[in-house]
Short mmCIF file of C-alpha atoms in Angstrom, two decimals:
data_model
loop_
_atom_site.label_atom_id
_atom_site.label_comp_id
_atom_site.label_asym_id
_atom_site.label_seq_id
_atom_site.Cartn_x
_atom_site.Cartn_y
_atom_site.Cartn_z
CA MET A 1 -5.63 13.77 -25.35
CA VAL A 2 -7.63 15.52 -22.61
CA ASP A 3 -11.34 15.02 -23.15
CA ALA A 4 -11.96 18.85 -22.50
CA LEU A 5 -15.67 18.91 -23.36
CA ASP A 6 -16.57 16.01 -21.12
CA LEU A 7 -14.57 16.94 -18.03
CA GLY A 8 -17.12 18.61 -15.99
CA SER A 9 -19.71 15.82 -16.31
CA SER A 10 -17.14 13.02 -15.75
CA ILE A 11 -15.64 14.67 -12.73
CA GLU A 12 -19.15 15.42 -11.26
CA ARG A 13 -20.16 11.84 -11.53
CA CYS A 14 -16.94 10.97 -9.60
CA GLY A 15 -18.03 13.15 -6.71
CA GLY A 16 -16.77 16.64 -7.66
CA SER A 17 -18.51 19.83 -6.39
CA SER A 18 -18.50 23.65 -6.99
CA PRO A 19 -15.47 25.82 -5.82
CA PRO A 20 -15.71 27.27 -2.31
CA SER A 21 -17.22 30.77 -1.88
CA ARG A 22 -14.70 31.67 0.71
CA THR A 23 -10.90 31.43 0.62
CA LYS A 24 -9.60 31.75 4.24
CA HIS A 25 -9.47 28.38 5.91
CA PRO A 26 -9.54 27.97 9.73
CA PHE A 27 -6.83 26.01 11.50
CA PHE A 28 -9.37 25.15 14.33
CA TYR A 29 -13.15 24.87 14.00
CA TYR A 30 -15.50 24.45 16.85
CA ASN A 31 -19.02 22.88 16.61
CA LEU A 32 -20.75 24.21 19.69
CA GLU A 33 -23.64 21.66 19.41
CA VAL A 34 -21.51 18.64 19.50
CA LYS A 35 -18.43 20.37 21.26
CA LEU A 36 -16.07 19.06 18.58
CA GLU A 37 -12.70 20.50 17.99
CA THR A 38 -11.18 20.14 14.52
CA LYS A 39 -7.56 20.57 13.46
CA TYR A 40 -6.24 20.53 9.93
CA ASN A 41 -2.83 19.22 9.03
CA LYS A 42 -1.80 20.01 5.45
CA LEU A 43 -0.21 17.02 3.64
CA SER A 44 -0.29 18.44 0.13
CA GLU A 45 -2.16 21.02 -1.93
CA CYS A 46 -5.16 18.72 -2.23
CA ASN A 47 -4.80 16.42 0.90
CA TYR A 48 -5.29 17.16 4.47
CA GLU A 49 -5.25 15.08 7.73
CA VAL A 50 -8.12 16.23 9.88
CA VAL A 51 -8.08 15.49 13.62
CA ILE A 52 -11.50 15.70 15.12
CA THR A 53 -11.48 15.82 18.94
CA ILE A 54 -14.41 14.60 20.84
CA PRO A 55 -14.63 15.26 24.65
CA TYR A 56 -14.55 11.84 26.36
CA ASN A 57 -17.55 12.66 28.43
CA GLU A 58 -19.63 13.24 25.27
CA MET A 59 -19.45 9.32 24.79
CA THR A 60 -19.60 8.11 28.37
CA ASN A 61 -23.29 6.97 28.15
CA ASP A 62 -22.58 5.30 24.75
CA PHE A 63 -19.62 3.30 26.39
CA GLU A 64 -21.62 2.32 29.28
CA GLU A 65 -24.46 0.94 27.03
CA ALA A 66 -21.80 -0.95 24.96
CA TYR A 67 -20.28 -2.57 28.06
CA VAL A 68 -23.59 -3.81 29.15
CA LYS A 69 -24.54 -5.12 25.65
CA GLU A 70 -21.13 -6.74 24.93
CA ARG A 71 -20.97 -8.36 28.36
CA LYS A 72 -23.86 -10.74 27.42
CA ASP A 73 -21.70 -12.47 24.77
CA ILE A 74 -18.28 -12.41 26.46
CA THR A 75 -16.53 -15.26 28.35
CA TYR A 76 -13.63 -14.87 30.61
CA PRO A 77 -11.48 -17.48 32.44
CA GLY A 78 -13.36 -18.20 35.84
CA PHE A 79 -16.57 -16.69 34.79
CA ARG A 80 -19.67 -18.06 32.86
CA LYS A 81 -20.73 -16.26 29.66
CA GLY A 82 -22.47 -12.98 30.49
CA LYS A 83 -21.27 -13.00 34.05
CA VAL A 84 -17.88 -11.24 33.72
CA PRO A 85 -17.56 -8.47 36.36
CA MET A 86 -17.88 -4.92 34.90
CA SER A 87 -14.51 -4.13 36.43
CA ILE A 88 -12.79 -6.74 34.29
CA MET A 89 -14.79 -5.75 31.20
CA LYS A 90 -13.44 -2.23 31.50
CA ARG A 91 -9.88 -3.31 32.19
CA VAL A 92 -9.50 -6.07 29.66
CA PHE A 93 -11.87 -5.11 26.79
CA LYS A 94 -11.84 -1.24 27.19
CA ASN A 95 -9.98 -0.42 24.07
CA ASP A 96 -11.75 -2.69 21.72
CA ILE A 97 -15.31 -1.83 22.85
CA GLU A 98 -14.79 2.01 23.08
CA ILE A 99 -12.97 2.05 19.67
CA SER A 100 -15.81 0.08 18.20
CA THR A 101 -18.49 2.33 19.73
CA VAL A 102 -16.87 5.42 18.46
CA GLN A 103 -16.50 3.85 15.00
CA LYS A 104 -20.19 3.24 14.76
CA LYS A 105 -20.89 6.95 15.35
CA SER A 106 -17.81 8.22 13.35
CA ASP A 107 -19.71 9.18 10.19
CA LYS A 108 -21.89 11.59 12.06
CA PHE A 109 -19.08 13.18 13.89
CA ILE A 110 -17.05 13.59 10.73
CA GLU A 111 -20.24 15.10 8.94
CA ASP A 112 -20.76 17.52 11.88
CA ALA A 113 -17.11 18.61 12.09
CA LEU A 114 -16.69 19.27 8.39
CA LYS A 115 -20.14 20.58 7.46
CA ASP A 116 -19.24 24.30 7.99
CA SER A 117 -15.65 24.01 6.93
CA GLU A 118 -14.47 26.25 4.11
CA TYR A 119 -12.48 23.32 2.60
CA GLN A 120 -14.47 21.95 -0.33
CA THR A 121 -14.01 18.13 -0.29
CA LEU A 122 -13.76 16.15 -3.56
CA ASN A 123 -15.00 12.83 -2.20
CA LYS A 124 -16.06 10.95 1.01
CA PRO A 125 -13.62 11.55 3.91
CA ILE A 126 -11.81 8.38 5.03
CA LEU A 127 -11.49 7.50 8.74
CA LYS A 128 -7.76 6.33 9.13
CA ASP A 129 -7.54 5.96 12.94
CA ILE A 130 -9.16 6.38 16.35
CA LYS A 131 -7.19 7.31 19.50
CA ILE A 132 -8.74 7.32 22.89
CA GLU A 133 -6.91 8.92 25.69
CA GLU A 134 -8.23 11.89 27.87
CA ASN A 135 -10.37 12.76 24.69
CA ILE A 136 -11.27 10.80 21.60
CA ASP A 137 -9.38 11.81 18.35
CA LEU A 138 -10.64 10.67 14.92
CA ILE A 139 -7.84 10.83 12.28
CA VAL A 140 -9.53 11.44 8.96
CA ASP A 141 -8.29 11.91 5.47
CA ILE A 142 -9.79 14.45 3.10
CA GLU A 143 -9.19 15.47 -0.37
CA ILE A 144 -10.02 19.05 -1.30
CA ILE A 145 -10.23 21.53 -4.16
CA PRO A 146 -6.92 23.48 -3.48
CA THR A 147 -6.47 27.22 -3.81
CA LEU A 148 -3.72 27.49 -6.51
CA GLU A 149 -1.65 30.37 -7.53
CA LEU A 150 -1.85 29.77 -11.27
CA LYS A 151 0.69 30.87 -13.71
CA ASP A 152 0.79 31.06 -17.51
CA TYR A 153 -2.78 30.18 -18.47
CA LYS A 154 -3.35 33.36 -20.53
CA ASN A 155 -1.41 34.92 -23.46
CA LEU A 156 -0.13 31.61 -24.87
CA GLU A 157 0.43 30.76 -28.50
CA ILE A 158 -0.89 27.41 -29.52
CA GLU A 159 -0.68 25.73 -32.99
CA LYS A 160 -3.87 25.01 -34.76
CA LYS A 161 -3.81 22.63 -37.71
CA ASN A 162 -5.64 23.48 -40.93
CA TYR A 163 -6.29 20.16 -42.56
CA VAL A 164 -6.10 20.28 -46.47
CA ILE A 165 -7.69 17.20 -48.05
CA ALA A 166 -5.89 15.86 -51.05
CA ASP A 167 -7.70 14.03 -54.00
CA ALA A 168 -5.83 10.72 -52.84
CA TYR A 169 -7.64 10.87 -49.46
CA VAL A 170 -10.93 11.24 -51.11
CA GLU A 171 -10.23 8.22 -53.31
CA GLY A 172 -9.33 6.28 -50.20
CA VAL A 173 -12.65 7.10 -48.63
CA VAL A 174 -14.53 6.10 -51.60
CA LYS A 175 -12.85 2.72 -51.50
CA ASP A 176 -13.44 2.49 -47.82
CA ILE A 177 -17.17 3.13 -48.14
CA SER A 178 -17.46 0.57 -50.96
CA LYS A 179 -15.73 -1.98 -48.74
CA LYS A 180 -19.00 -3.09 -47.35
CA ASP A 181 -19.64 -4.81 -50.68
CA ALA A 182 -16.15 -6.07 -51.10
CA SER A 183 -15.34 -9.86 -51.14
CA PHE A 184 -12.24 -11.40 -49.51
CA GLU A 185 -9.87 -13.98 -50.93
CA LYS A 186 -7.55 -15.97 -48.63
CA ALA A 187 -3.90 -14.95 -49.36
CA ASP A 188 -0.46 -15.98 -48.36
CA THR A 189 1.53 -12.65 -48.82
CA ILE A 190 0.48 -9.03 -48.57
CA GLU A 191 1.33 -7.57 -51.92
CA THR A 192 -0.37 -4.07 -51.63
CA LYS A 193 -2.16 -2.15 -48.89
CA GLU A 194 -5.53 -3.62 -49.97
CA TYR A 195 -5.49 -6.57 -47.64
CA VAL A 196 -6.88 -7.63 -44.21
CA ALA A 197 -4.46 -9.17 -41.58
CA VAL A 198 -5.64 -11.15 -38.77
CA VAL A 199 -3.12 -10.69 -35.92
CA GLU A 200 -2.47 -11.79 -32.38
CA PRO A 201 -0.93 -9.32 -29.83
CA VAL A 202 2.18 -10.80 -28.25
CA ASP A 203 2.42 -10.55 -24.41
CA GLU A 204 -0.62 -8.25 -24.26
CA GLU A 205 -0.61 -8.23 -20.40
CA LYS A 206 2.87 -6.58 -20.53
CA TYR A 207 1.89 -3.56 -22.63
CA ASN A 208 1.97 -0.20 -20.87
CA ASP A 209 -0.23 2.93 -21.41
CA GLU A 210 1.76 4.09 -24.39
CA ASP A 211 1.63 0.68 -25.96
CA TYR A 212 -2.12 0.35 -25.47
CA THR A 213 -2.58 3.75 -26.99
CA LEU A 214 -0.87 2.50 -30.15
CA LEU A 215 -3.19 -0.48 -30.20
CA GLU A 216 -6.16 1.87 -29.66
CA ASP A 217 -5.00 3.71 -32.82
CA MET A 218 -4.90 0.49 -34.79
CA GLN A 219 -8.45 -0.43 -33.77
CA LYS A 220 -9.68 2.41 -36.09
CA ALA A 221 -8.88 0.03 -38.83
CA TYR A 222 -10.73 -3.04 -37.16
CA ILE A 223 -12.91 -4.95 -39.46
CA ASP A 224 -15.47 -7.75 -38.71
CA LEU A 225 -14.67 -10.55 -41.09
CA SER A 226 -17.31 -12.94 -39.58
CA LYS A 227 -20.19 -11.34 -41.76
CA SER A 228 -18.11 -11.48 -45.02
CA VAL A 229 -16.08 -14.57 -44.93
CA GLU A 230 -18.09 -17.83 -44.54
CA GLY A 231 -16.86 -20.09 -41.69
CA PHE A 232 -14.54 -17.26 -40.38
CA THR A 233 -13.91 -17.15 -36.71
CA MET A 234 -11.37 -15.33 -34.50
CA ASP A 235 -9.85 -16.03 -31.03
CA THR A 236 -10.99 -13.40 -28.33
CA THR A 237 -7.46 -11.95 -28.23
CA ASP A 238 -7.19 -11.56 -32.10
CA PHE A 239 -7.68 -8.49 -34.20
CA ALA A 240 -8.55 -8.13 -37.90
CA PHE A 241 -6.94 -4.98 -39.43
CA ASP A 242 -7.82 -3.56 -42.70
CA ILE A 243 -4.32 -2.49 -44.00
CA SER A 244 -5.99 -0.13 -46.61
CA SER A 245 -7.92 1.79 -43.91
CA PRO A 246 -7.29 5.54 -43.46
CA GLY A 247 -7.35 4.78 -39.73
CA LEU A 248 -3.93 3.20 -39.79
CA LYS A 249 -0.83 5.38 -39.96
CA LYS A 250 1.46 5.03 -42.99
CA ASN A 251 4.43 3.82 -40.85
CA VAL A 252 2.25 1.01 -39.59
CA THR A 253 0.74 -0.07 -42.92
CA ASP A 254 4.20 -0.06 -44.61
CA LEU A 255 5.30 -2.70 -42.07
CA PHE A 256 2.69 -5.04 -43.30
CA VAL A 257 3.49 -5.00 -47.06
CA THR A 258 5.34 -8.10 -48.30
CA LYS A 259 4.68 -9.91 -44.92
CA LYS A 260 3.27 -13.46 -44.72
CA ALA A 261 1.04 -15.42 -42.38
CA GLY A 262 3.20 -16.48 -39.47
CA ASP A 263 5.43 -13.41 -39.63
CA VAL A 264 5.96 -11.30 -36.55
CA ILE A 265 5.61 -7.55 -36.81
CA GLU A 266 7.19 -5.13 -34.35
CA ILE A 267 5.65 -1.65 -34.19
CA ILE A 268 7.57 1.08 -32.41
CA GLU A 269 6.57 4.72 -31.98
CA LYS A 270 8.18 7.41 -29.92
CA HIS A 271 6.15 10.05 -28.16
CA GLU A 272 7.55 13.30 -26.59
CA HIS A 273 5.66 14.98 -23.77
CA GLY A 274 6.28 18.27 -22.04
CA GLU A 275 8.95 20.92 -22.43
CA GLY A 276 12.12 22.00 -20.66
CA GLU A 277 12.70 20.01 -17.42
CA HIS A 278 9.32 18.32 -17.82
CA LYS A 279 10.20 16.97 -21.36
CA HIS A 280 10.42 13.28 -21.62
CA VAL A 281 10.24 10.57 -24.35
CA HIS A 282 7.96 7.46 -24.14
CA GLU A 283 8.47 4.63 -26.54
CA ALA A 284 5.42 2.53 -27.54
CA LYS A 285 6.06 -0.94 -28.70
CA VAL A 286 3.66 -3.54 -29.89
CA VAL A 287 4.46 -7.05 -31.20
CA LEU A 288 1.91 -8.65 -33.58
CA LYS A 289 1.92 -12.22 -34.93
CA ILE A 290 0.07 -12.53 -38.42
CA LYS A 291 -2.25 -15.52 -38.30
CA GLN A 292 -4.31 -15.09 -41.51
CA LEU A 293 -4.38 -12.91 -44.66
CA PHE A 294 -7.21 -11.90 -46.89
CA LYS A 295 -7.07 -9.78 -50.15
CA ILE A 296 -9.86 -7.18 -50.61
CA ILE A 297 -11.79 -7.37 -53.87
CA PHE A 298 -13.50 -4.10 -54.30
CA PRO A 299 -16.87 -3.82 -56.05
CA GLU A 300 -17.41 -1.85 -59.42
CA LEU A 301 -18.74 1.76 -58.62
CA THR A 302 -21.71 1.99 -60.90
CA ASP A 303 -24.14 4.91 -60.77
CA GLU A 304 -26.57 2.70 -58.77
CA LYS A 305 -23.93 2.01 -56.21
CA VAL A 306 -23.00 5.79 -55.95
CA ALA A 307 -26.63 6.51 -55.27
CA GLU A 308 -26.74 3.83 -52.65
CA TYR A 309 -23.63 4.96 -50.82
CA SER A 310 -24.58 8.66 -50.92
CA ASN A 311 -28.05 8.19 -49.64
CA ASN A 312 -29.33 9.34 -53.16
CA LYS A 313 -27.57 12.66 -52.57
CA SER A 314 -25.22 12.14 -55.54
CA LYS A 315 -25.88 10.77 -59.01
CA THR A 316 -22.33 10.46 -60.32
CA LEU A 317 -18.99 9.41 -58.96
CA ASN A 318 -17.68 12.98 -59.22
CA GLU A 319 -20.61 14.30 -57.23
CA PHE A 320 -20.11 11.73 -54.63
CA LYS A 321 -16.46 12.80 -54.32
CA GLU A 322 -17.47 16.43 -53.80
CA GLN A 323 -19.98 15.44 -51.21
CA ILE A 324 -17.29 13.44 -49.33
CA LEU A 325 -14.86 16.39 -49.65
CA THR A 326 -17.44 18.73 -48.08
CA ASP A 327 -18.32 16.28 -45.19
CA TYR A 328 -14.67 15.71 -44.38
CA ASN A 329 -13.81 19.39 -44.42
CA ASN A 330 -16.49 19.84 -41.85
CA TYR A 331 -15.28 16.91 -39.78
CA TYR A 332 -11.65 18.14 -39.91
CA LYS A 333 -12.56 21.70 -38.98
CA LYS A 334 -14.09 20.50 -35.84
CA LEU A 335 -11.23 18.03 -35.17
CA SER A 336 -8.81 21.05 -35.62
CA GLU A 337 -10.70 23.09 -33.09
CA ASP A 338 -10.81 20.12 -30.54
CA GLU A 339 -7.26 19.26 -30.92
CA ALA A 340 -6.19 23.08 -30.52
CA ARG A 341 -8.29 23.33 -27.42
CA ASN A 342 -6.88 20.18 -25.93
CA ASN A 343 -3.30 21.28 -26.67
CA LEU A 344 -4.03 24.49 -24.89
CA ILE A 345 -5.28 22.66 -21.84
CA ILE A 346 -2.20 20.38 -21.86
CA LYS A 347 0.02 23.38 -22.07
CA ILE A 348 -1.73 25.14 -19.15
CA LEU A 349 -1.43 21.81 -17.11
CA GLU A 350 2.32 21.68 -17.84
CA ASN A 351 2.81 25.13 -16.56
CA ASN A 352 0.90 24.33 -13.30
CA GLN A 353 2.11 21.13 -11.67
CA PHE A 354 1.08 20.06 -8.19
CA GLU A 355 0.60 16.92 -6.25
CA LEU A 356 -2.87 15.57 -7.13
CA PRO A 357 -5.42 13.79 -4.83
CA TYR A 358 -4.62 10.17 -5.39
CA ARG A 359 -8.04 8.86 -4.24
CA PHE A 360 -9.94 11.07 -6.49
CA VAL A 361 -7.67 10.17 -9.44
CA GLY A 362 -8.58 6.50 -8.60
CA ASP A 363 -12.33 7.43 -8.61
CA THR A 364 -11.94 9.10 -11.96
CA LEU A 365 -9.96 6.17 -13.45
CA ASN A 366 -12.64 3.68 -12.30
CA HIS A 367 -15.22 5.79 -14.09
CA LEU A 368 -13.21 5.94 -17.28
CA ILE A 369 -12.66 2.08 -17.25
CA VAL A 370 -16.39 1.47 -16.86
CA LYS A 371 -17.11 3.92 -19.79
CA GLN A 372 -14.48 2.53 -22.04
CA ARG A 373 -15.54 -1.02 -21.40
CA LYS A 374 -19.06 -0.01 -22.43
CA GLU A 375 -17.63 1.57 -25.62
CA LEU A 376 -15.57 -1.32 -26.55
CA SER A 377 -18.49 -3.81 -25.97
CA ALA A 378 -20.93 -1.71 -28.02
CA GLN A 379 -18.42 -1.76 -31.01
CA ASN A 380 -17.79 -5.52 -30.52
CA TYR A 381 -14.05 -4.99 -29.95
CA PRO A 382 -12.02 -7.74 -28.20
CA ALA A 383 -12.04 -7.46 -24.48
CA PHE A 384 -9.03 -6.18 -22.50
CA SER A 385 -8.30 -6.84 -18.75
CA ASP A 386 -8.78 -4.21 -16.21
CA ASP A 387 -5.19 -3.97 -15.69
CA VAL A 388 -4.58 -3.25 -19.31
CA LEU A 389 -7.44 -0.63 -19.32
CA ALA A 390 -6.11 0.85 -16.13
CA ASN A 391 -2.54 1.28 -17.52
CA ALA A 392 -3.94 2.95 -20.75
CA LEU A 393 -6.39 5.23 -19.07
CA TYR A 394 -4.39 6.35 -16.08
CA PRO A 395 -2.76 9.38 -17.99
CA ARG A 396 -6.18 10.48 -19.04
CA ALA A 397 -7.52 10.24 -15.44
CA ILE A 398 -4.51 12.27 -14.27
CA GLN A 399 -5.20 14.98 -16.89
CA GLN A 400 -8.92 15.12 -16.22
CA VAL A 401 -8.40 15.62 -12.56
CA GLN A 402 -5.58 18.11 -13.03
CA TRP A 403 -7.64 20.12 -15.43
CA TYR A 404 -10.79 19.95 -13.18
CA LEU A 405 -8.77 21.55 -10.27
CA VAL A 406 -7.04 24.05 -12.45
CA ALA A 407 -10.31 25.05 -14.09
CA LYS A 408 -12.07 25.57 -10.70
CA ASN A 409 -9.12 27.97 -9.86
CA ILE A 410 -9.32 29.91 -13.17
CA ALA A 411 -13.09 30.35 -12.33
CA ARG A 412 -12.05 31.67 -8.80
CA LEU A 413 -9.43 33.99 -10.06
CA GLU A 414 -11.38 35.35 -13.11
CA ASN A 415 -14.75 35.38 -11.16
CA ILE A 416 -16.35 33.02 -13.63
CA ASN A 417 -19.61 31.56 -12.43
CA PHE A 418 -22.98 30.21 -13.62
CA SER A 419 -25.64 31.57 -11.43
CA ASP A 420 -28.97 30.27 -10.24
CA ALA A 421 -30.65 33.12 -12.18
CA GLU A 422 -28.89 31.96 -15.41
CA LEU A 423 -30.02 28.44 -14.83
CA ASP A 424 -33.55 29.63 -14.23
CA GLU A 425 -33.50 31.59 -17.43
CA MET A 426 -32.26 28.52 -19.35
CA ILE A 427 -35.04 26.42 -17.84
CA GLN A 428 -37.67 28.98 -18.64
CA LYS A 429 -36.59 29.19 -22.33
CA GLN A 430 -36.62 25.37 -22.47
CA HIS A 431 -40.03 25.32 -20.95
CA GLU A 432 -41.38 27.70 -23.47
CA LYS A 433 -39.77 25.76 -26.39
CA THR A 434 -40.77 22.28 -25.27
CA GLY A 435 -43.75 22.74 -23.02
CA ILE A 436 -42.00 20.52 -20.51
CA SER A 437 -42.92 21.68 -16.89
CA ILE A 438 -40.55 23.81 -14.98
CA ASP A 439 -40.34 21.46 -12.08
CA LYS A 440 -39.41 18.41 -14.30
CA LEU A 441 -36.82 20.48 -16.22
CA LYS A 442 -35.29 21.64 -12.82
CA ALA A 443 -35.20 18.06 -11.74
CA TYR A 444 -33.68 16.95 -14.85
CA TYR A 445 -31.01 19.72 -14.94
CA LYS A 446 -30.02 18.96 -11.32
CA GLU A 447 -29.71 15.18 -11.88
CA SER A 448 -27.44 15.78 -15.00
CA ASN A 449 -25.32 18.45 -13.39
CA ARG A 450 -26.25 21.04 -16.11
CA ALA A 451 -25.06 23.92 -14.09
CA SER A 452 -21.72 22.44 -13.68
CA GLU A 453 -21.43 21.71 -17.50
CA GLU A 454 -22.49 25.29 -18.27
CA LEU A 455 -19.78 26.59 -15.90
CA ASP A 456 -17.16 24.34 -17.67
CA ALA A 457 -18.19 25.64 -21.01
CA LYS A 458 -17.66 29.26 -19.65
CA ILE A 459 -14.33 28.45 -18.27
CA LEU A 460 -13.21 26.86 -21.53
CA LYS A 461 -14.46 29.85 -23.60
CA TYR A 462 -12.55 32.29 -21.30
CA VAL A 463 -9.40 30.20 -21.77
CA GLU A 464 -9.75 30.06 -25.58
CA GLU A 465 -10.49 33.81 -25.88
CA ASN A 466 -7.42 34.75 -23.89
CA ASN A 467 -4.89 32.87 -25.82
CA THR A 468 -3.78 32.81 -29.37
CA PHE A 469 -3.97 30.01 -31.88
CA VAL A 470 -1.62 30.00 -34.85
CA SER A 471 -2.81 28.20 -38.02
CA LYS A 472 -0.56 25.58 -39.83
CA ASP A 473 -1.66 23.78 -42.93
CA VAL A 474 -1.47 19.91 -42.74
CA GLU A 475 -2.04 18.08 -46.13
CA LEU A 476 -4.02 14.88 -45.74
CA LYS A 477 -2.97 12.50 -48.74
CA GLY A 478 -4.82 9.25 -47.32
CA GLU A 479 -1.57 7.65 -45.97
#
């Protein structure tokens, strides 16, 4: 699922920037101060090779200084250290010394050559090569926000789920809440769904991104038995799953019923992506070995327990169920909106395919890995290797980068912006509300990329308002 509401801040932290204010791009660009000539060779929509040409005479003095400096430490057959004739220095060591000298100043040359370019770079330019002949050529790789001719991002019909909560679902939630006071008995066989299975993933390192997503889904039913079962310990690669948890899908829980410790369970799910020529099916497959089993013994739901579980908002079990129904209706209403928005974004991305900037995708993936690792650590989930996380999060990185670039082009085409005046007005209102100084608010908003977040929100609002959501009832039975 695309993290639509977090795209702007995620991308900005990876080096993103605002869209260009101009759309015509020069083939040659001259910097009169440094006398640089810059040529752009298009490799893809987002990737250009830039050839920055520096007149050789611009570096003559630098080369002469480098020869003198390097000569002090160079030895050559027939000459003592530091006594090699300059003629030999320039004939034998010319290429190495001059390329090294240019490389030391390359960042400044690249900055000067690109500072007034109308191409909006996504990350730091990469120096790929230096060629010195009559002049000096720096071969530089840049990734840019492309100018895209977007299609089919308006007037689409997207399904929006209307979740209807059944009584059985509420009953399951009540049991799930009371589970904190449950006790656990060791068992040999799973007779109902009210059991905990301690499992070990088989061949964890071989799982691909779809497999890992299935494991992620199962982690919604993760339970820490170390606080409830005396002397209980788990290996770092093990998982303890509450088979009765609403977080597990019915097709998964059904596989556990009647199984014993030592049995191996194979979970397979098929996922379809895209439509038409872009339609493809992924098969997710996870193999788990059951190591231990525990039966859940639920506590009696007295009025005192109801008051405790409801934070004294309910006095009876029926009142508690009504409270749960209200809370979950609100939760699923927001979930429905988020899912519909994300499905709309995915549909727009399917309609607008283009080659992505691979370095920028890598930057985004690294950011997601760090974020995911922090979240897993905070929730005491077992650790995954970087390779497993990278495989799992790569599709999300692809979607985030694609949406970021598509969204910037929607803003350009529809003239959507968040002006300095709007930011100043927001800061003034916050100042009047909180009393925090305007200077401090400006510094905070700049550091937190608030203007970019507000622009992202405007783009999402525009996209939602210019497409149609069709409601579909989905009953939740607690399975």
